[in-house]
Amino acid sequence: MAAEGDFLTRYRAVSNKLKKRFLRKPNVAEASEQFGQLAKELKQQDCLQYAAFCNLAMARCEQTLFNAPGEALALTEAARLFLLSERENHSLQAPGFDEHLQAALNCYSFAIKVYIEMNQPVMAASLSLELGNALKEMNRPGEAIVHYQRAAELQAQTPIESLLSMGEIASCKILTRDYYSALAVLTEMQFVCQERGLQVPGTNTPVGEALCHYAAVMSLPPPPQKLLPEHAQTLERYLPACGQQDLPWKERRIGEMACQEKDTESLKSLQTELWPLLSAEQNHLLHLVVQERITPSGQGI
């Protein structure tokens, strides 16, 4: 309480300096500097939300001074502090209404807007990614999707980075068990790779080939005749290119047949062979496929 009282006293003292006096303009630059100093002290004392409020006050000062870079930096710092405060509350299992998270979302949103107005889409995209990553780590993949989507749009001029953001969208859709939409995102990624002729940096390998494992595993549950044409084209184009050392076309066909014939033993054997070739997320998907075939839920994976 003592720290809170001291904060309010000093905060009000600086705020009062911004009030217009008769025939005298307030020194906004000085107030901004003092808010910044108070924010640093409060952060060191682990008073995160109060430090965030000081950074917000600093951002308003910088806006008054038409200093967009300073405003964006202050908003970003406020967003990160509110986010840290929210994580701290979660770790302590303290009751709340996600008010610090909402404040962080607002600050990120304003900072992104400022960077867009400054014609700095790279910085705006990095903040969108930062927010998406934070929400994903907080087990909010559904909320993270919109921010990854915004990042991908802002990265239109840097296709590799845009593809990475789209990959995060697919990952979040997998976490929310929206597998069909995830496959649609991967298919869209393949189209982007094809249109732009993208290659893995430093190699002659098409980027699209990196999508084959995901597409293969995610398309195992439905019979091939139920796949949309664009999804089937993705599989036909990239799965054969995986080669004998990755995911051979033969194994794809074995998987299809095992799923259709409900041959769980063959499917489990295939899972064992593929395990070292797939990522943790891909192995999780394959595990769900196998479990669904062994004990059908009637709802698919």
Coordinates of C-alpha atoms in Angstrom, one line a residue:
M1 CA 0.0 0.0 0.0
A2 CA 2.9 2.4 0.8
A3 CA 4.3 1.8 -2.7
E4 CA 0.8 2.5 -4.2
G5 CA 0.4 5.7 -2.3
D6 CA 3.8 6.9 -3.3
F7 CA 3.1 6.1 -6.9
L8 CA -0.2 8.0 -6.9
T9 CA 1.4 11.0 -5.2
R10 CA 4.3 11.2 -7.8
Y11 CA 2.0 10.4 -10.7
R12 CA -0.4 13.2 -9.8
A13 CA 2.5 15.6 -9.3
V14 CA 3.7 15.0 -12.8
S15 CA 0.2 15.1 -14.2
N16 CA -0.4 18.5 -12.6
K17 CA 2.5 19.9 -14.5
L18 CA 0.6 19.2 -17.7
K19 CA -2.3 21.4 -16.7
K20 CA -2.4 24.7 -18.6
R21 CA -1.4 27.7 -16.6
F22 CA -2.3 31.3 -17.4
L23 CA -0.1 32.5 -20.3
R24 CA 2.2 29.5 -19.8
K25 CA 2.4 26.2 -21.8
P26 CA 3.1 23.0 -19.9
N27 CA 6.5 21.4 -20.4
V28 CA 5.2 18.1 -22.0
A29 CA 8.7 16.9 -22.8
E30 CA 9.8 17.2 -19.2
A31 CA 6.6 15.4 -18.1
S32 CA 7.2 12.6 -20.5
E33 CA 10.7 12.1 -19.2
Q34 CA 9.5 12.1 -15.6
F35 CA 6.8 9.5 -16.4
G36 CA 9.4 7.4 -18.0
Q37 CA 11.7 7.6 -15.0
L38 CA 8.8 6.7 -12.7
A39 CA 8.0 3.8 -14.9
K40 CA 11.5 2.4 -14.7
E41 CA 11.5 2.7 -10.9
L42 CA 8.2 0.9 -10.6
K43 CA 9.3 -1.9 -12.9
Q44 CA 12.4 -2.5 -10.8
Q45 CA 10.1 -2.7 -7.8
D46 CA 8.0 -5.3 -9.7
C47 CA 5.0 -2.9 -9.7
L48 CA 4.2 -3.9 -13.2
Q49 CA 0.7 -2.5 -13.7
Y50 CA 1.7 0.9 -12.3
A51 CA 4.8 1.0 -14.5
A52 CA 2.5 0.3 -17.4
F53 CA 0.2 3.2 -16.5
C54 CA 3.2 5.5 -16.5
N55 CA 4.2 4.3 -19.9
L56 CA 0.7 5.0 -21.1
A57 CA 1.0 8.6 -19.8
M58 CA 4.4 8.8 -21.5
A59 CA 2.8 7.7 -24.8
R60 CA 0.2 10.5 -24.5
C61 CA 2.9 13.0 -24.0
E62 CA 4.8 11.8 -27.0
Q63 CA 1.6 11.9 -29.0
T64 CA 1.2 15.6 -28.0
L65 CA 4.7 16.2 -29.1
F66 CA 4.0 14.5 -32.5
N67 CA 6.8 12.0 -31.7
A68 CA 5.3 8.9 -33.3
P69 CA 8.4 6.6 -32.7
G70 CA 8.4 7.6 -29.0
E71 CA 4.7 7.0 -28.7
A72 CA 4.9 3.6 -30.3
L73 CA 7.8 2.6 -28.0
A74 CA 5.9 3.7 -24.9
L75 CA 2.8 1.9 -25.9
T76 CA 4.8 -1.3 -26.6
E77 CA 6.4 -1.2 -23.2
A78 CA 3.0 -0.6 -21.6
A79 CA 1.6 -3.6 -23.5
R80 CA 4.4 -5.9 -22.4
L81 CA 4.1 -4.8 -18.7
F82 CA 0.4 -5.4 -18.7
L83 CA 1.0 -8.8 -20.2
L84 CA 3.6 -9.6 -17.6
S85 CA 1.2 -8.5 -14.9
E86 CA -1.5 -10.8 -16.3
R87 CA 0.9 -13.8 -16.4
E88 CA 1.9 -13.1 -12.8
N89 CA -1.8 -13.1 -11.8
H90 CA -2.3 -16.4 -13.6
S91 CA 0.8 -18.0 -12.0
L92 CA -0.5 -16.9 -8.5
Q93 CA -4.0 -18.1 -9.5
A94 CA -5.3 -14.8 -8.4
P95 CA -9.0 -14.0 -9.2
G96 CA -9.6 -11.5 -11.9
F97 CA -11.4 -10.6 -15.1
D98 CA -8.4 -10.5 -17.5
E99 CA -8.3 -6.8 -17.2
H100 CA -4.5 -6.6 -17.6
L101 CA -4.7 -8.8 -20.7
Q102 CA -7.4 -6.5 -22.1
A103 CA -5.2 -3.5 -21.4
A104 CA -2.3 -5.2 -23.1
L105 CA -4.4 -6.0 -26.2
N106 CA -5.4 -2.3 -26.4
C107 CA -1.9 -1.1 -26.1
Y108 CA -0.6 -3.5 -28.7
S109 CA -3.4 -2.5 -31.0
F110 CA -2.6 1.2 -30.7
A111 CA 1.1 0.6 -31.1
I112 CA 0.5 -1.4 -34.3
K113 CA -1.7 1.4 -35.6
V114 CA 1.0 4.0 -35.0
Y115 CA 3.6 1.8 -36.8
I116 CA 1.2 1.4 -39.8
E117 CA 0.7 5.2 -39.9
M118 CA 4.5 5.5 -39.9
N119 CA 4.6 3.1 -42.9
Q120 CA 6.6 0.6 -40.9
P121 CA 4.7 -2.7 -41.6
V122 CA 7.6 -4.8 -40.4
M123 CA 7.4 -3.4 -36.9
A124 CA 3.7 -3.6 -36.9
A125 CA 3.9 -7.3 -38.0
S126 CA 6.5 -8.1 -35.3
L127 CA 4.1 -6.8 -32.6
S128 CA 1.2 -8.8 -34.1
L129 CA 3.4 -11.9 -33.9
E130 CA 4.5 -11.1 -30.4
L131 CA 0.9 -10.8 -29.3
G132 CA -0.1 -14.0 -31.1
N133 CA 2.8 -15.9 -29.5
A134 CA 1.8 -14.6 -26.1
L135 CA -1.8 -15.7 -26.5
K136 CA -0.8 -19.1 -27.8
E137 CA 1.6 -19.6 -24.8
M138 CA -1.3 -18.6 -22.5
N139 CA -3.4 -21.4 -24.0
R140 CA -5.6 -19.1 -26.0
P141 CA -4.9 -20.3 -29.6
G142 CA -8.3 -19.3 -30.8
E143 CA -7.6 -15.7 -29.9
A144 CA -4.1 -15.8 -31.3
I145 CA -5.3 -16.7 -34.8
V146 CA -6.5 -13.2 -35.6
H147 CA -3.1 -11.6 -34.7
Y148 CA -1.2 -14.2 -36.7
Q149 CA -3.5 -13.4 -39.6
R150 CA -2.8 -9.7 -39.3
A151 CA 0.9 -10.4 -39.2
A152 CA 0.7 -12.5 -42.3
E153 CA -1.1 -9.6 -44.1
L154 CA 1.4 -7.1 -43.0
Q155 CA 4.2 -9.3 -44.3
A156 CA 2.9 -9.4 -47.8
Q157 CA 6.2 -8.0 -49.1
T158 CA 8.2 -10.7 -47.3
P159 CA 6.6 -14.0 -48.4
I160 CA 8.8 -16.3 -46.3
E161 CA 7.9 -14.4 -43.1
S162 CA 4.3 -14.4 -44.2
L163 CA 4.4 -18.2 -44.6
L164 CA 5.8 -18.6 -41.1
S165 CA 2.9 -16.6 -39.7
M166 CA 0.4 -18.7 -41.7
G167 CA 2.1 -21.8 -40.3
E168 CA 1.3 -20.4 -36.8
I169 CA -2.4 -20.0 -37.9
A170 CA -2.5 -23.6 -39.0
S171 CA -0.9 -24.7 -35.7
C172 CA -3.5 -22.7 -33.7
K173 CA -6.3 -24.3 -35.7
I174 CA -4.8 -27.7 -34.9
L175 CA -4.8 -26.8 -31.2
T176 CA -8.5 -25.8 -31.4
R177 CA -9.2 -29.1 -33.2
D178 CA -10.3 -27.3 -36.4
Y179 CA -8.3 -29.7 -38.5
Y180 CA -10.2 -29.1 -41.7
S181 CA -9.5 -25.4 -41.6
A182 CA -5.8 -26.1 -40.7
L183 CA -5.6 -28.2 -43.9
A184 CA -7.1 -25.3 -45.8
V185 CA -4.4 -22.9 -44.5
L186 CA -1.7 -25.4 -45.5
T187 CA -3.2 -25.6 -48.9
E188 CA -3.2 -21.8 -49.2
M189 CA 0.4 -21.8 -48.2
Q190 CA 1.2 -24.3 -50.9
F191 CA -0.4 -22.0 -53.5
V192 CA 1.7 -19.1 -52.3
C193 CA 4.8 -21.2 -52.6
Q194 CA 3.8 -22.3 -56.1
E195 CA 2.9 -18.8 -57.4
R196 CA 6.1 -17.2 -56.1
G197 CA 8.5 -20.1 -56.7
L198 CA 9.8 -19.9 -53.2
Q199 CA 12.8 -22.0 -52.1
V200 CA 14.3 -22.8 -48.7
P201 CA 17.1 -20.2 -48.1
G202 CA 20.4 -21.6 -49.2
T203 CA 19.0 -24.6 -51.1
N204 CA 17.1 -25.5 -54.2
T205 CA 14.3 -27.2 -52.3
P206 CA 10.9 -25.7 -52.9
V207 CA 9.4 -24.4 -49.7
G208 CA 6.1 -26.3 -50.5
E209 CA 7.8 -29.6 -49.8
A210 CA 8.1 -28.7 -46.2
L211 CA 4.3 -28.8 -46.0
C212 CA 4.0 -32.4 -47.1
H213 CA 4.3 -34.1 -43.7
Y214 CA 1.5 -32.0 -42.3
A215 CA -0.7 -32.5 -45.4
A216 CA -0.1 -36.2 -45.4
V217 CA -0.9 -36.8 -41.7
M218 CA -3.9 -34.5 -41.7
S219 CA -5.5 -36.1 -44.8
L220 CA -5.3 -39.6 -43.4
P221 CA -8.6 -39.7 -41.6
P222 CA -11.0 -39.0 -44.5
P223 CA -11.1 -41.3 -47.5
P224 CA -9.3 -39.8 -50.5
Q225 CA -12.6 -39.4 -52.4
K226 CA -13.8 -37.0 -49.7
L227 CA -10.9 -34.6 -50.1
L228 CA -11.5 -31.3 -51.9
P229 CA -9.8 -31.1 -55.3
E230 CA -7.3 -28.4 -54.0
H231 CA -6.3 -30.6 -51.1
A232 CA -5.9 -33.7 -53.3
Q233 CA -3.7 -31.6 -55.6
T234 CA -1.5 -30.6 -52.7
L235 CA -0.9 -34.2 -51.7
E236 CA -0.4 -35.4 -55.3
R237 CA 2.1 -32.6 -55.9
Y238 CA 4.3 -32.7 -52.8
L239 CA 4.1 -36.1 -51.2
P240 CA 6.0 -38.0 -53.9
A241 CA 8.7 -35.3 -53.6
C242 CA 9.4 -36.3 -50.0
G243 CA 11.8 -39.1 -51.1
Q244 CA 12.6 -42.4 -49.5
Q245 CA 14.3 -40.7 -46.5
D246 CA 11.3 -38.7 -45.5
L247 CA 7.7 -39.8 -46.1
P248 CA 7.5 -42.1 -49.2
W249 CA 4.3 -42.1 -51.3
K250 CA 4.0 -45.9 -50.5
E251 CA 3.6 -45.1 -46.8
R252 CA 0.9 -42.5 -47.6
R253 CA -1.0 -45.2 -49.6
I254 CA -0.5 -47.7 -46.8
G255 CA -2.0 -45.2 -44.3
E256 CA -5.0 -44.5 -46.6
M257 CA -5.7 -48.3 -47.0
A258 CA -5.2 -48.9 -43.2
C259 CA -7.7 -46.1 -42.4
Q260 CA -10.3 -47.3 -44.9
E261 CA -10.0 -51.0 -44.0
K262 CA -9.8 -50.2 -40.3
D263 CA -6.6 -52.1 -40.1
T264 CA -5.4 -50.7 -36.8
E265 CA -2.4 -53.0 -36.5
S266 CA -1.0 -51.7 -39.9
L267 CA -1.7 -48.2 -38.8
K268 CA 0.1 -48.6 -35.5
S269 CA 3.0 -50.1 -37.3
L270 CA 3.1 -47.2 -39.7
Q271 CA 3.0 -44.8 -36.8
T272 CA 6.1 -46.4 -35.3
E273 CA 7.9 -46.0 -38.6
L274 CA 6.9 -42.4 -39.1
W275 CA 7.5 -41.3 -35.5
P276 CA 11.2 -40.2 -35.9
L277 CA 10.4 -38.4 -39.2
L278 CA 7.7 -36.1 -37.9
S279 CA 7.6 -33.1 -35.6
A280 CA 6.0 -33.2 -32.2
E281 CA 2.9 -31.5 -33.5
Q282 CA 2.7 -33.9 -36.5
N283 CA 3.1 -36.9 -34.3
H284 CA 0.3 -35.6 -32.1
L285 CA -1.9 -35.5 -35.1
L286 CA -1.0 -39.0 -36.2
H287 CA -1.6 -40.2 -32.7
L288 CA -5.1 -38.7 -32.8
V289 CA -5.8 -40.4 -36.1
V290 CA -4.7 -43.8 -34.7
Q291 CA -6.7 -43.4 -31.5
E292 CA -9.8 -42.4 -33.5
R293 CA -9.5 -45.6 -35.6
I294 CA -9.0 -47.8 -32.6
T295 CA -11.8 -46.3 -30.5
P296 CA -14.1 -44.2 -32.8
S297 CA -15.8 -41.2 -31.1
G298 CA -18.1 -40.6 -34.0
Q299 CA -16.8 -37.0 -34.2
G300 CA -13.5 -37.6 -36.0
I301 CA -10.2 -36.3 -34.7

